[in-house]
């Protein structure tokens, strides 16, 4: 029995429904093959809807009422996962995969990420923009609703990540996910000469910003995060660069990706987004831990996870190592690009490292 606490509804949750969908697809395919080493898998998914207090109570219910052996693919708001962090640590429940922007994955003895560190993701984004972008004048719009956005602004501008990567930071502004229009910010960015515009927002807001800017004849290349790089973004935005946390959701044909793609296609009609791939990767990490564990208990899984060093889980992740101090990742991300309405993965499942 495994549980998941994943925000799939509420403000800023567009696309997060695929987190639970991918976990269900993995469970269905796994059970169709006889389970994990003959053990059937049961998944219970909770949605706190962005309510941190509810997230904590749901995690507690999964642990105490349903006796889950692990919490898997816990994506959504940073505040949600932070709300039950201390509880999971106290109960020594392994949390495997989830919101890769929360720093808890890098510091907790019971949290195991499927992603590179948040800092690696942030630097990797501007590194890709500098290496593959069509200009160097860099701007950013940052949501006011979540600390993740504030951290991105601080790293790229305050701590000089963008400049160190080779970009020229010329404009930044805070925005709200509930704004009806972003014309003012688009005009200011255009007047500042921005060529690459980073958006630390949700998926729906990203589309509305691009629409506002297009009405002002401002069409920069956009730098967007994993969580908003959905398949249809390529139809709304002409040119996109995105650093992916796990293997690209399109453009690869490795056995690990094909296993995911076949399971997804069997159960769902719409194309998978990055969060679906992230959730699948978390499930596969759990699966490998179960197969490696000496006993299928919470402590047994933690011990098995601690033995993984520079593991890529069939090519689904960057090289990851786990230990009592959290997830220790290398400085790598996956590279995706959108142009002319289509996504591509120029380097396939090979991470870009620096």
mmCIF file of C-alpha atoms in Angstrom:
data_model
loop_
_atom_site.group_PDB
_atom_site.id
_atom_site.type_symbol
_atom_site.label_atom_id
_atom_site.label_comp_id
_atom_site.label_asym_id
_atom_site.label_seq_id
_atom_site.Cartn_x
_atom_site.Cartn_y
_atom_site.Cartn_z
ATOM 1 C CA UNK A 1 0.000 0.000 0.000
ATOM 2 C CA UNK A 2 1.383 3.394 -0.979
ATOM 3 C CA UNK A 3 -0.094 6.873 -0.664
ATOM 4 C CA UNK A 4 0.333 10.178 -2.436
ATOM 5 C CA UNK A 5 -0.402 13.737 -1.334
ATOM 6 C CA UNK A 6 -0.591 15.731 -4.569
ATOM 7 C CA UNK A 7 -2.293 19.079 -5.259
ATOM 8 C CA UNK A 8 -4.338 18.417 -8.400
ATOM 9 C CA UNK A 9 -6.924 21.168 -7.874
ATOM 10 C CA UNK A 10 -6.972 24.804 -6.825
ATOM 11 C CA UNK A 11 -5.110 27.905 -8.002
ATOM 12 C CA UNK A 12 -2.024 27.138 -10.081
ATOM 13 C CA UNK A 13 -2.806 23.423 -10.385
ATOM 14 C CA UNK A 14 -3.238 23.181 -14.171
ATOM 15 C CA UNK A 15 -1.653 19.966 -15.397
ATOM 16 C CA UNK A 16 -1.185 18.488 -11.923
ATOM 17 C CA UNK A 17 -4.002 15.989 -12.448
ATOM 18 C CA UNK A 18 -1.533 13.935 -14.479
ATOM 19 C CA UNK A 19 0.550 13.271 -11.362
ATOM 20 C CA UNK A 20 -2.130 10.951 -10.003
ATOM 21 C CA UNK A 21 -2.939 9.616 -13.470
ATOM 22 C CA UNK A 22 0.645 8.456 -14.022
ATOM 23 C CA UNK A 23 0.757 6.815 -10.598
ATOM 24 C CA UNK A 24 -2.471 4.941 -11.373
ATOM 25 C CA UNK A 25 -1.128 3.864 -14.781
ATOM 26 C CA UNK A 26 2.051 2.540 -13.169
ATOM 27 C CA UNK A 27 0.052 0.591 -10.570
ATOM 28 C CA UNK A 28 -2.235 -0.887 -13.222
ATOM 29 C CA UNK A 29 0.634 -2.002 -15.455
ATOM 30 C CA UNK A 30 2.613 -3.332 -12.510
ATOM 31 C CA UNK A 31 -0.308 -5.371 -11.192
ATOM 32 C CA UNK A 32 -1.071 -6.700 -14.672
ATOM 33 C CA UNK A 33 2.435 -8.196 -14.615
ATOM 34 C CA UNK A 34 1.887 -9.794 -11.231
ATOM 35 C CA UNK A 35 2.889 -6.906 -8.993
ATOM 36 C CA UNK A 36 6.373 -6.281 -7.628
ATOM 37 C CA UNK A 37 7.991 -9.659 -7.044
ATOM 38 C CA UNK A 38 4.509 -11.132 -6.732
ATOM 39 C CA UNK A 39 3.188 -8.409 -4.421
ATOM 40 C CA UNK A 40 0.186 -6.454 -5.757
ATOM 41 C CA UNK A 41 0.294 -2.668 -5.500
ATOM 42 C CA UNK A 42 -2.513 -0.495 -4.118
ATOM 43 C CA UNK A 43 -2.401 3.302 -4.419
ATOM 44 C CA UNK A 44 -4.399 5.889 -2.454
ATOM 45 C CA UNK A 45 -4.122 9.456 -3.778
ATOM 46 C CA UNK A 46 -5.119 12.511 -1.747
ATOM 47 C CA UNK A 47 -5.622 16.043 -3.090
ATOM 48 C CA UNK A 48 -5.311 18.865 -0.528
ATOM 49 C CA UNK A 49 -6.138 21.474 -3.197
ATOM 50 C CA UNK A 50 -3.350 23.787 -2.077
ATOM 51 C CA UNK A 51 -4.475 23.758 1.571
ATOM 52 C CA UNK A 52 -1.389 23.119 3.709
ATOM 53 C CA UNK A 53 -3.338 22.103 6.818
ATOM 54 C CA UNK A 54 -5.365 19.636 4.772
ATOM 55 C CA UNK A 55 -2.174 18.244 3.246
ATOM 56 C CA UNK A 56 -0.845 17.442 6.715
ATOM 57 C CA UNK A 57 -4.049 15.755 7.834
ATOM 58 C CA UNK A 58 -4.176 13.715 4.630
ATOM 59 C CA UNK A 59 -0.584 12.552 5.055
ATOM 60 C CA UNK A 60 -1.401 11.563 8.634
ATOM 61 C CA UNK A 61 -4.483 9.649 7.485
ATOM 62 C CA UNK A 62 -2.486 7.746 4.893
ATOM 63 C CA UNK A 63 0.121 6.770 7.464
ATOM 64 C CA UNK A 64 -2.058 6.002 10.475
ATOM 65 C CA UNK A 65 -5.308 4.764 8.940
ATOM 66 C CA UNK A 66 -4.154 3.165 5.709
ATOM 67 C CA UNK A 67 -0.695 2.095 6.951
ATOM 68 C CA UNK A 68 1.060 3.060 3.725
ATOM 69 C CA UNK A 69 4.644 1.895 3.400
ATOM 70 C CA UNK A 70 5.662 5.040 1.485
ATOM 71 C CA UNK A 71 4.344 8.353 0.132
ATOM 72 C CA UNK A 72 5.057 8.492 -3.603
ATOM 73 C CA UNK A 73 4.802 11.277 -6.211
ATOM 74 C CA UNK A 74 3.810 14.063 -3.799
ATOM 75 C CA UNK A 75 3.648 16.970 -6.216
ATOM 76 C CA UNK A 76 2.007 20.374 -5.867
ATOM 77 C CA UNK A 77 2.551 23.460 -3.736
ATOM 78 C CA UNK A 78 5.733 23.776 -1.683
ATOM 79 C CA UNK A 79 3.632 24.782 1.322
ATOM 80 C CA UNK A 80 1.755 21.468 1.125
ATOM 81 C CA UNK A 81 4.800 19.218 1.348
ATOM 82 C CA UNK A 82 6.396 21.451 3.983
ATOM 83 C CA UNK A 83 3.262 21.055 6.105
ATOM 84 C CA UNK A 84 3.763 17.310 6.584
ATOM 85 C CA UNK A 85 7.560 17.147 6.375
ATOM 86 C CA UNK A 86 8.144 16.995 10.141
ATOM 87 C CA UNK A 87 5.401 14.409 10.593
ATOM 88 C CA UNK A 88 6.841 12.101 7.908
ATOM 89 C CA UNK A 89 10.314 12.443 9.391
ATOM 90 C CA UNK A 90 9.062 11.660 12.905
ATOM 91 C CA UNK A 91 7.211 8.565 11.679
ATOM 92 C CA UNK A 92 10.171 7.626 9.414
ATOM 93 C CA UNK A 93 7.931 7.309 6.356
ATOM 94 C CA UNK A 94 9.878 7.408 3.078
ATOM 95 C CA UNK A 95 8.589 10.145 0.758
ATOM 96 C CA UNK A 96 9.675 9.182 -2.748
ATOM 97 C CA UNK A 97 9.343 11.839 -5.417
ATOM 98 C CA UNK A 98 7.212 14.945 -5.573
ATOM 99 C CA UNK A 99 7.529 18.704 -5.787
ATOM 100 C CA UNK A 100 11.144 19.065 -6.886
ATOM 101 C CA UNK A 101 11.192 22.776 -6.031
ATOM 102 C CA UNK A 102 10.901 22.190 -2.283
ATOM 103 C CA UNK A 103 14.280 22.129 -0.567
ATOM 104 C CA UNK A 104 13.071 19.422 1.820
ATOM 105 C CA UNK A 105 14.241 16.836 -0.717
ATOM 106 C CA UNK A 106 17.819 18.009 -0.282
ATOM 107 C CA UNK A 107 17.929 18.047 3.513
ATOM 108 C CA UNK A 108 15.661 15.329 4.917
ATOM 109 C CA UNK A 109 16.728 11.762 5.804
ATOM 110 C CA UNK A 110 13.341 10.362 4.716
ATOM 111 C CA UNK A 111 12.712 12.358 1.514
ATOM 112 C CA UNK A 112 14.015 10.983 -1.789
ATOM 113 C CA UNK A 113 13.767 13.135 -4.910
ATOM 114 C CA UNK A 114 13.443 12.049 -8.530
ATOM 115 C CA UNK A 115 15.054 15.334 -9.609
ATOM 116 C CA UNK A 116 18.236 17.361 -9.424
ATOM 117 C CA UNK A 117 18.379 19.898 -6.612
ATOM 118 C CA UNK A 118 16.342 23.085 -6.928
ATOM 119 C CA UNK A 119 19.530 25.123 -7.273
ATOM 120 C CA UNK A 120 20.725 22.820 -10.061
ATOM 121 C CA UNK A 121 17.394 23.262 -11.841
ATOM 122 C CA UNK A 122 17.576 27.046 -11.524
ATOM 123 C CA UNK A 123 21.141 27.321 -12.753
ATOM 124 C CA UNK A 124 20.516 24.667 -15.395
ATOM 125 C CA UNK A 125 17.665 26.735 -16.828
ATOM 126 C CA UNK A 126 19.769 29.838 -17.419
ATOM 127 C CA UNK A 127 22.708 27.667 -18.523
ATOM 128 C CA UNK A 128 20.520 26.191 -21.279
ATOM 129 C CA UNK A 129 19.211 29.650 -22.197
ATOM 130 C CA UNK A 130 22.733 31.023 -22.533
ATOM 131 C CA UNK A 131 23.938 28.002 -24.491
ATOM 132 C CA UNK A 132 20.973 27.497 -26.812
ATOM 133 C CA UNK A 133 19.008 30.768 -26.711
ATOM 134 C CA UNK A 134 18.665 33.259 -29.534
ATOM 135 C CA UNK A 135 19.904 36.215 -27.499
ATOM 136 C CA UNK A 136 21.446 37.220 -24.179
ATOM 137 C CA UNK A 137 19.203 40.034 -22.868
ATOM 138 C CA UNK A 138 17.404 38.308 -20.014
ATOM 139 C CA UNK A 139 14.195 39.176 -18.178
ATOM 140 C CA UNK A 140 11.889 37.428 -15.734
ATOM 141 C CA UNK A 141 8.327 37.549 -14.406
ATOM 142 C CA UNK A 142 7.793 35.971 -11.002
ATOM 143 C CA UNK A 143 4.565 34.927 -9.299
ATOM 144 C CA UNK A 144 3.812 36.355 -5.868
ATOM 145 C CA UNK A 145 1.847 33.315 -4.657
ATOM 146 C CA UNK A 146 4.629 30.820 -3.948
ATOM 147 C CA UNK A 147 8.105 30.935 -2.419
ATOM 148 C CA UNK A 148 9.454 28.964 -5.386
ATOM 149 C CA UNK A 149 8.966 32.012 -7.612
ATOM 150 C CA UNK A 150 10.714 34.282 -5.121
ATOM 151 C CA UNK A 151 13.636 31.863 -4.904
ATOM 152 C CA UNK A 152 13.994 31.770 -8.683
ATOM 153 C CA UNK A 153 14.127 35.568 -8.786
ATOM 154 C CA UNK A 154 16.711 35.647 -6.017
ATOM 155 C CA UNK A 155 18.973 33.074 -7.683
ATOM 156 C CA UNK A 156 18.767 34.403 -11.237
ATOM 157 C CA UNK A 157 18.995 38.093 -10.383
ATOM 158 C CA UNK A 158 19.991 38.552 -6.726
ATOM 159 C CA UNK A 159 22.699 35.898 -6.630
ATOM 160 C CA UNK A 160 23.791 36.336 -10.232
ATOM 161 C CA UNK A 161 23.058 32.912 -11.687
ATOM 162 C CA UNK A 162 21.884 34.389 -15.000
ATOM 163 C CA UNK A 163 24.960 36.580 -15.383
ATOM 164 C CA UNK A 164 27.306 33.732 -14.425
ATOM 165 C CA UNK A 165 25.693 31.533 -17.068
ATOM 166 C CA UNK A 166 26.397 34.163 -19.740
ATOM 167 C CA UNK A 167 23.161 36.138 -19.868
ATOM 168 C CA UNK A 168 22.625 39.878 -19.440
ATOM 169 C CA UNK A 169 19.851 40.493 -16.851
ATOM 170 C CA UNK A 170 17.941 43.633 -17.852
ATOM 171 C CA UNK A 171 14.416 43.331 -16.425
ATOM 172 C CA UNK A 172 12.448 41.673 -13.619
ATOM 173 C CA UNK A 173 8.938 42.087 -12.194
ATOM 174 C CA UNK A 174 6.538 40.416 -9.780
ATOM 175 C CA UNK A 175 3.136 39.332 -11.082
ATOM 176 C CA UNK A 176 0.055 37.613 -9.710
ATOM 177 C CA UNK A 177 -1.468 34.427 -11.086
ATOM 178 C CA UNK A 178 -4.870 36.117 -10.826
ATOM 179 C CA UNK A 179 -4.014 39.174 -12.932
ATOM 180 C CA UNK A 180 -6.445 39.639 -15.824
ATOM 181 C CA UNK A 181 -3.748 41.025 -18.120
ATOM 182 C CA UNK A 182 0.039 41.420 -18.370
ATOM 183 C CA UNK A 183 0.283 44.177 -20.953
ATOM 184 C CA UNK A 184 2.244 46.538 -18.703
ATOM 185 C CA UNK A 185 4.918 43.944 -17.909
ATOM 186 C CA UNK A 186 5.213 42.951 -21.563
ATOM 187 C CA UNK A 187 5.731 46.567 -22.645
ATOM 188 C CA UNK A 188 8.355 47.113 -19.939
ATOM 189 C CA UNK A 189 10.212 43.934 -20.910
ATOM 190 C CA UNK A 190 10.094 44.873 -24.582
ATOM 191 C CA UNK A 191 11.381 48.379 -23.846
ATOM 192 C CA UNK A 192 14.225 46.888 -21.800
ATOM 193 C CA UNK A 193 15.300 44.878 -24.843
ATOM 194 C CA UNK A 194 14.521 41.454 -23.378
ATOM 195 C CA UNK A 195 15.297 38.604 -25.796
ATOM 196 C CA UNK A 196 14.756 35.690 -23.400
ATOM 197 C CA UNK A 197 11.880 36.027 -20.928
ATOM 198 C CA UNK A 198 11.760 33.586 -18.012
ATOM 199 C CA UNK A 199 8.345 32.887 -16.479
ATOM 200 C CA UNK A 200 8.091 31.614 -12.913
ATOM 201 C CA UNK A 201 4.316 31.112 -13.042
ATOM 202 C CA UNK A 202 1.793 28.330 -13.543
ATOM 203 C CA UNK A 203 0.785 26.868 -16.902
ATOM 204 C CA UNK A 204 -2.376 28.938 -17.432
ATOM 205 C CA UNK A 205 -0.626 32.193 -16.543
ATOM 206 C CA UNK A 206 2.240 31.388 -18.897
ATOM 207 C CA UNK A 207 -0.223 31.242 -21.788
ATOM 208 C CA UNK A 208 -1.905 34.491 -20.749
ATOM 209 C CA UNK A 209 1.423 36.296 -20.469
ATOM 210 C CA UNK A 210 2.466 35.106 -23.922
ATOM 211 C CA UNK A 211 -0.894 36.264 -25.299
ATOM 212 C CA UNK A 212 -0.540 39.706 -23.687
ATOM 213 C CA UNK A 213 2.977 40.097 -25.066
ATOM 214 C CA UNK A 214 1.973 38.986 -28.550
ATOM 215 C CA UNK A 215 -0.685 41.704 -28.657
ATOM 216 C CA UNK A 216 2.152 44.183 -28.102
ATOM 217 C CA UNK A 217 4.191 42.644 -30.950
ATOM 218 C CA UNK A 218 6.631 41.347 -28.372
ATOM 219 C CA UNK A 219 7.599 37.723 -29.032
ATOM 220 C CA UNK A 220 10.720 36.864 -27.041
ATOM 221 C CA UNK A 221 12.044 33.372 -26.575
ATOM 222 C CA UNK A 222 10.547 32.022 -23.342
ATOM 223 C CA UNK A 223 12.305 30.112 -20.593
ATOM 224 C CA UNK A 224 9.784 28.048 -18.619
ATOM 225 C CA UNK A 225 10.037 25.486 -15.846
ATOM 226 C CA UNK A 226 9.229 21.788 -15.912
ATOM 227 C CA UNK A 227 5.827 22.127 -14.273
ATOM 228 C CA UNK A 228 4.430 24.445 -16.978
ATOM 229 C CA UNK A 229 6.103 22.957 -20.064
ATOM 230 C CA UNK A 230 2.947 21.190 -21.176
ATOM 231 C CA UNK A 231 2.526 19.698 -24.659
ATOM 232 C CA UNK A 232 0.140 22.438 -25.833
ATOM 233 C CA UNK A 233 2.428 25.293 -24.715
ATOM 234 C CA UNK A 234 4.247 24.890 -28.035
ATOM 235 C CA UNK A 235 1.037 25.932 -29.805
ATOM 236 C CA UNK A 236 0.715 29.126 -27.744
ATOM 237 C CA UNK A 237 4.378 30.188 -27.726
ATOM 238 C CA UNK A 238 6.659 30.261 -30.759
ATOM 239 C CA UNK A 239 10.019 29.560 -29.113
ATOM 240 C CA UNK A 240 10.595 27.894 -25.725
ATOM 241 C CA UNK A 241 13.556 26.559 -23.780
ATOM 242 C CA UNK A 242 12.884 24.376 -20.760
ATOM 243 C CA UNK A 243 15.082 22.536 -18.278
ATOM 244 C CA UNK A 244 13.378 19.265 -17.378
ATOM 245 C CA UNK A 245 13.705 17.560 -14.010
ATOM 246 C CA UNK A 246 13.230 14.036 -15.372
ATOM 247 C CA UNK A 247 13.471 12.486 -18.831
ATOM 248 C CA UNK A 248 11.773 14.667 -21.511
ATOM 249 C CA UNK A 249 8.065 13.987 -21.988
ATOM 250 C CA UNK A 250 8.522 13.837 -25.779
ATOM 251 C CA UNK A 251 11.300 13.242 -28.279
ATOM 252 C CA UNK A 252 12.966 10.154 -26.786
ATOM 253 C CA UNK A 253 12.664 6.470 -27.626
ATOM 254 C CA UNK A 254 14.604 4.673 -24.903
ATOM 255 C CA UNK A 255 13.186 1.493 -23.315
ATOM 256 C CA UNK A 256 12.487 3.364 -20.069
ATOM 257 C CA UNK A 257 10.482 6.035 -21.886
ATOM 258 C CA UNK A 258 8.709 3.533 -24.114
ATOM 259 C CA UNK A 259 7.519 1.619 -21.049
ATOM 260 C CA UNK A 260 6.015 4.821 -19.692
ATOM 261 C CA UNK A 261 4.540 5.852 -23.057
ATOM 262 C CA UNK A 262 2.868 2.472 -23.586
ATOM 263 C CA UNK A 263 1.308 2.526 -20.113
ATOM 264 C CA UNK A 264 0.124 6.102 -20.543
ATOM 265 C CA UNK A 265 -1.378 5.509 -23.987
ATOM 266 C CA UNK A 266 -3.250 2.455 -22.731
ATOM 267 C CA UNK A 267 -5.044 4.418 -20.013
ATOM 268 C CA UNK A 268 -5.286 8.032 -21.218
ATOM 269 C CA UNK A 269 -6.107 9.898 -24.423
ATOM 270 C CA UNK A 270 -4.311 13.217 -23.878
ATOM 271 C CA UNK A 271 -0.532 13.589 -24.318
ATOM 272 C CA UNK A 272 1.533 13.265 -21.136
ATOM 273 C CA UNK A 273 3.060 16.347 -19.573
ATOM 274 C CA UNK A 274 6.327 16.616 -17.580
ATOM 275 C CA UNK A 275 4.544 16.047 -14.280
ATOM 276 C CA UNK A 276 3.265 12.692 -15.535
ATOM 277 C CA UNK A 277 6.840 11.656 -16.374
ATOM 278 C CA UNK A 278 8.047 12.903 -12.978
ATOM 279 C CA UNK A 279 5.351 10.868 -11.225
ATOM 280 C CA UNK A 280 6.224 7.775 -13.229
ATOM 281 C CA UNK A 281 9.898 8.213 -12.335
ATOM 282 C CA UNK A 282 8.991 8.422 -8.635
ATOM 283 C CA UNK A 283 6.967 5.217 -8.940
ATOM 284 C CA UNK A 284 9.853 3.429 -10.655
ATOM 285 C CA UNK A 285 12.223 4.542 -7.884
ATOM 286 C CA UNK A 286 9.812 3.048 -5.350
ATOM 287 C CA UNK A 287 9.579 -0.127 -7.435
ATOM 288 C CA UNK A 288 13.353 -0.540 -7.579
ATOM 289 C CA UNK A 289 13.633 0.113 -3.838
ATOM 290 C CA UNK A 290 11.075 -2.634 -3.143
ATOM 291 C CA UNK A 291 12.977 -5.077 -5.346
ATOM 292 C CA UNK A 292 16.232 -4.171 -3.566
ATOM 293 C CA UNK A 293 14.947 -4.089 0.021
ATOM 294 C CA UNK A 294 15.696 -6.857 2.472
ATOM 295 C CA UNK A 295 12.264 -6.330 4.012
ATOM 296 C CA UNK A 296 9.242 -4.428 2.685
ATOM 297 C CA UNK A 297 8.842 -2.025 5.574
ATOM 298 C CA UNK A 298 9.343 1.711 5.841
ATOM 299 C CA UNK A 299 12.780 1.275 7.369
ATOM 300 C CA UNK A 300 13.621 -1.456 4.879
ATOM 301 C CA UNK A 301 12.801 0.845 1.972
ATOM 302 C CA UNK A 302 14.852 3.688 3.466
ATOM 303 C CA UNK A 303 17.841 1.357 3.834
ATOM 304 C CA UNK A 304 17.451 0.213 0.222
ATOM 305 C CA UNK A 305 17.216 3.796 -1.042
ATOM 306 C CA UNK A 306 20.358 4.778 0.860
ATOM 307 C CA UNK A 307 22.250 2.196 -1.195
ATOM 308 C CA UNK A 308 21.447 3.926 -4.497
ATOM 309 C CA UNK A 309 24.478 5.925 -5.667
ATOM 310 C CA UNK A 310 24.559 7.889 -8.951
ATOM 311 C CA UNK A 311 21.543 5.872 -10.062
ATOM 312 C CA UNK A 312 19.610 6.881 -13.191
ATOM 313 C CA UNK A 313 16.765 4.390 -12.841
ATOM 314 C CA UNK A 314 16.905 3.165 -16.400
ATOM 315 C CA UNK A 315 17.596 6.642 -17.777
ATOM 316 C CA UNK A 316 14.523 8.292 -16.253
ATOM 317 C CA UNK A 317 16.518 10.633 -14.001
ATOM 318 C CA UNK A 318 19.812 12.457 -13.685
ATOM 319 C CA UNK A 319 22.356 10.523 -11.578
ATOM 320 C CA UNK A 320 20.946 10.485 -8.043
ATOM 321 C CA UNK A 321 22.410 9.437 -4.707
ATOM 322 C CA UNK A 322 20.494 9.151 -1.444
ATOM 323 C CA UNK A 323 21.641 9.347 2.156
ATOM 324 C CA UNK A 324 20.781 10.549 5.671
ATOM 325 C CA UNK A 325 21.283 14.169 4.592
ATOM 326 C CA UNK A 326 18.843 13.961 1.681
ATOM 327 C CA UNK A 327 19.144 13.642 -2.090
ATOM 328 C CA UNK A 328 22.590 14.433 -3.482
ATOM 329 C CA UNK A 329 22.315 15.145 -7.193
ATOM 330 C CA UNK A 330 24.863 16.128 -9.786
ATOM 331 C CA UNK A 331 24.659 19.423 -11.673
ATOM 332 C CA UNK A 332 22.587 18.196 -14.601
ATOM 333 C CA UNK A 333 19.184 18.779 -16.194
ATOM 334 C CA UNK A 334 17.389 17.499 -19.283
ATOM 335 C CA UNK A 335 16.988 19.835 -22.268
ATOM 336 C CA UNK A 336 13.753 20.419 -24.162
ATOM 337 C CA UNK A 337 12.947 22.969 -26.849
ATOM 338 C CA UNK A 338 9.746 24.040 -28.581
ATOM 339 C CA UNK A 339 9.736 25.646 -31.995
ATOM 340 C CA UNK A 340 7.134 25.890 -34.738
ATOM 341 C CA UNK A 341 4.437 24.296 -32.597
ATOM 342 C CA UNK A 342 6.379 21.164 -31.654
ATOM 343 C CA UNK A 343 8.480 19.984 -28.722
ATOM 344 C CA UNK A 344 11.801 18.241 -29.168
ATOM 345 C CA UNK A 345 14.506 16.781 -26.947
ATOM 346 C CA UNK A 346 17.732 17.753 -28.753
ATOM 347 C CA UNK A 347 19.854 15.521 -26.525
ATOM 348 C CA UNK A 348 17.319 12.763 -25.939
ATOM 349 C CA UNK A 349 17.677 11.185 -22.511
ATOM 350 C CA UNK A 350 21.260 12.423 -22.066
ATOM 351 C CA UNK A 351 21.397 15.077 -19.338
ATOM 352 C CA UNK A 352 23.125 18.410 -19.916
ATOM 353 C CA UNK A 353 25.754 18.826 -17.193
ATOM 354 C CA UNK A 354 28.123 21.628 -16.238
#
